Short mmCIF file of C-alpha atoms in Angstrom, two decimals:
data_model
loop_
_atom_site.label_atom_id
_atom_site.label_comp_id
_atom_site.label_asym_id
_atom_site.label_seq_id
_atom_site.Cartn_x
_atom_site.Cartn_y
_atom_site.Cartn_z
CA UNK L 1 5.87 7.11 -21.77
CA UNK L 2 2.76 9.17 -22.47
CA UNK L 3 -0.43 9.12 -20.37
CA UNK L 4 -3.55 8.79 -22.33
CA UNK L 5 -6.54 11.01 -21.68
CA UNK L 6 -8.61 8.08 -20.71
CA UNK L 7 -6.02 6.79 -18.12
CA UNK L 8 -5.59 10.31 -16.79
CA UNK L 9 -9.41 10.61 -16.46
CA UNK L 10 -9.51 7.18 -14.51
CA UNK L 11 -6.72 8.10 -12.17
CA UNK L 12 -8.39 11.54 -11.48
CA UNK L 13 -11.61 9.73 -10.33
CA UNK L 14 -9.66 7.19 -8.25
CA UNK L 15 -7.56 9.66 -6.51
CA UNK L 16 -9.90 12.70 -6.59
CA UNK L 17 -6.97 14.61 -8.01
CA UNK L 18 -7.03 17.11 -10.92
CA UNK L 19 -4.36 16.69 -13.41
CA UNK L 20 -5.52 19.49 -15.72
CA UNK L 21 -2.15 21.37 -15.94
CA UNK L 22 1.17 20.31 -17.26
CA UNK L 23 2.94 20.23 -13.89
CA UNK L 24 0.41 17.65 -12.63
CA UNK L 25 0.89 15.40 -15.76
CA UNK L 26 4.50 15.66 -15.59
CA UNK L 27 4.76 14.54 -11.99
CA UNK L 28 2.38 11.59 -12.79
CA UNK L 29 4.65 10.55 -15.73
CA UNK L 30 7.74 10.69 -13.56
CA UNK L 31 6.01 8.56 -10.91
CA UNK L 32 5.12 5.99 -13.56
CA UNK L 33 8.65 6.00 -14.86
CA UNK L 34 9.96 5.50 -11.32
CA UNK L 35 7.55 2.56 -10.75
CA UNK L 36 8.43 1.08 -14.12
CA UNK L 37 11.92 0.41 -12.71
CA UNK L 38 10.52 -2.34 -10.45
CA UNK L 39 9.76 -4.51 -13.59
CA UNK L 40 13.65 -4.78 -13.99
CA UNK L 41 14.06 -6.63 -10.67
CA UNK L 42 14.51 -10.31 -10.98
CA UNK L 43 12.20 -11.86 -8.30
CA UNK L 44 12.32 -15.44 -9.49
CA UNK L 45 12.35 -17.78 -6.48
CA UNK L 46 11.67 -14.97 -4.00
CA UNK L 47 8.83 -15.84 -1.63
CA UNK L 48 6.40 -13.05 -0.83
CA UNK L 49 6.83 -11.69 2.66
CA UNK L 50 4.13 -11.44 5.34
CA UNK L 51 5.84 -8.56 6.98
CA UNK L 52 9.13 -6.52 6.49
CA UNK L 53 9.98 -7.69 10.12
CA UNK L 54 9.52 -11.46 9.39
CA UNK L 55 12.59 -12.29 11.40
CA UNK L 56 11.66 -10.34 14.42
CA UNK L 57 9.12 -10.58 17.17
CA UNK L 58 6.76 -7.62 17.30
CA UNK L 59 6.41 -6.41 20.87
CA UNK L 60 3.05 -4.60 21.58
CA UNK L 61 2.96 -1.89 24.11
CA UNK L 62 0.15 -1.43 26.57
CA UNK L 63 -2.67 0.88 25.17
CA UNK L 64 -2.83 3.30 28.05
CA UNK L 65 -5.30 6.15 27.60
CA UNK L 66 -3.42 9.38 28.92
CA UNK L 67 -5.92 12.03 27.59
CA UNK L 68 -9.48 12.09 26.68
CA UNK L 69 -12.52 14.16 26.02
CA UNK L 70 -10.78 16.46 23.57
CA UNK L 71 -13.19 15.97 20.54
CA UNK L 72 -14.11 19.64 20.31
CA UNK L 73 -10.51 20.57 20.41
CA UNK L 74 -9.57 18.16 17.75
CA UNK L 75 -12.43 19.11 15.48
CA UNK L 76 -11.26 22.74 15.51
CA UNK L 77 -8.34 21.39 13.19
CA UNK L 78 -10.91 20.29 10.63
CA UNK L 79 -11.39 22.41 7.43
CA UNK L 80 -14.81 20.54 7.14
CA UNK L 81 -16.80 18.44 9.50
CA UNK L 82 -20.15 16.71 9.63
CA UNK L 83 -21.47 16.20 13.24
CA UNK L 84 -18.35 14.92 15.02
CA UNK L 85 -16.55 13.68 12.03
CA UNK L 86 -13.77 15.05 9.75
CA UNK L 87 -14.59 15.22 6.10
CA UNK L 88 -11.75 13.82 4.24
CA UNK L 89 -10.58 14.76 1.68
CA UNK L 90 -11.92 18.17 2.23
CA UNK L 91 -14.31 19.27 -0.50
CA UNK L 92 -14.77 15.70 -1.72
CA UNK L 93 -16.84 16.23 -4.72
CA UNK L 94 -17.18 14.11 -7.92
CA UNK L 95 -14.95 15.32 -10.72
CA UNK L 96 -16.73 16.18 -14.14
CA UNK L 97 -17.02 13.44 -16.76
CA UNK L 98 -14.26 13.25 -19.28
CA UNK L 99 -16.45 14.74 -22.07
CA UNK L 100 -17.26 17.73 -19.76
CA UNK L 101 -13.71 18.67 -18.48
CA UNK L 102 -11.11 20.66 -20.09
CA UNK L 103 -8.10 18.30 -19.53
CA UNK L 104 -4.63 19.41 -20.18
CA UNK L 105 -4.01 16.37 -22.62
CA UNK L 106 -7.27 16.90 -24.51
CA UNK L 107 -6.54 16.66 -28.12
CA UNK L 108 -3.08 15.19 -27.73
#
């Protein structure tokens, strides 16, 4: 199953991922093929689940603070930060419009 240029462009904007090389497109096509296998599963009469642990009780632990005041130390791990916040994903900038980018699938 081939991925159209328009679908590729839409996915790039949703995921902020650049698929301009053959490896990226190949990985995406393999992921789609894997997900398509779910259509083969017969789910007639199967009720949706609220949780994967529907038959068990979930026990909550006490929320005990054991450390604190480590903001500066944690922010040292950030590639980019604004004030006291991580910038995620790093370098989050809009991708160029479809007409402006040199996509691997362009012309196919």
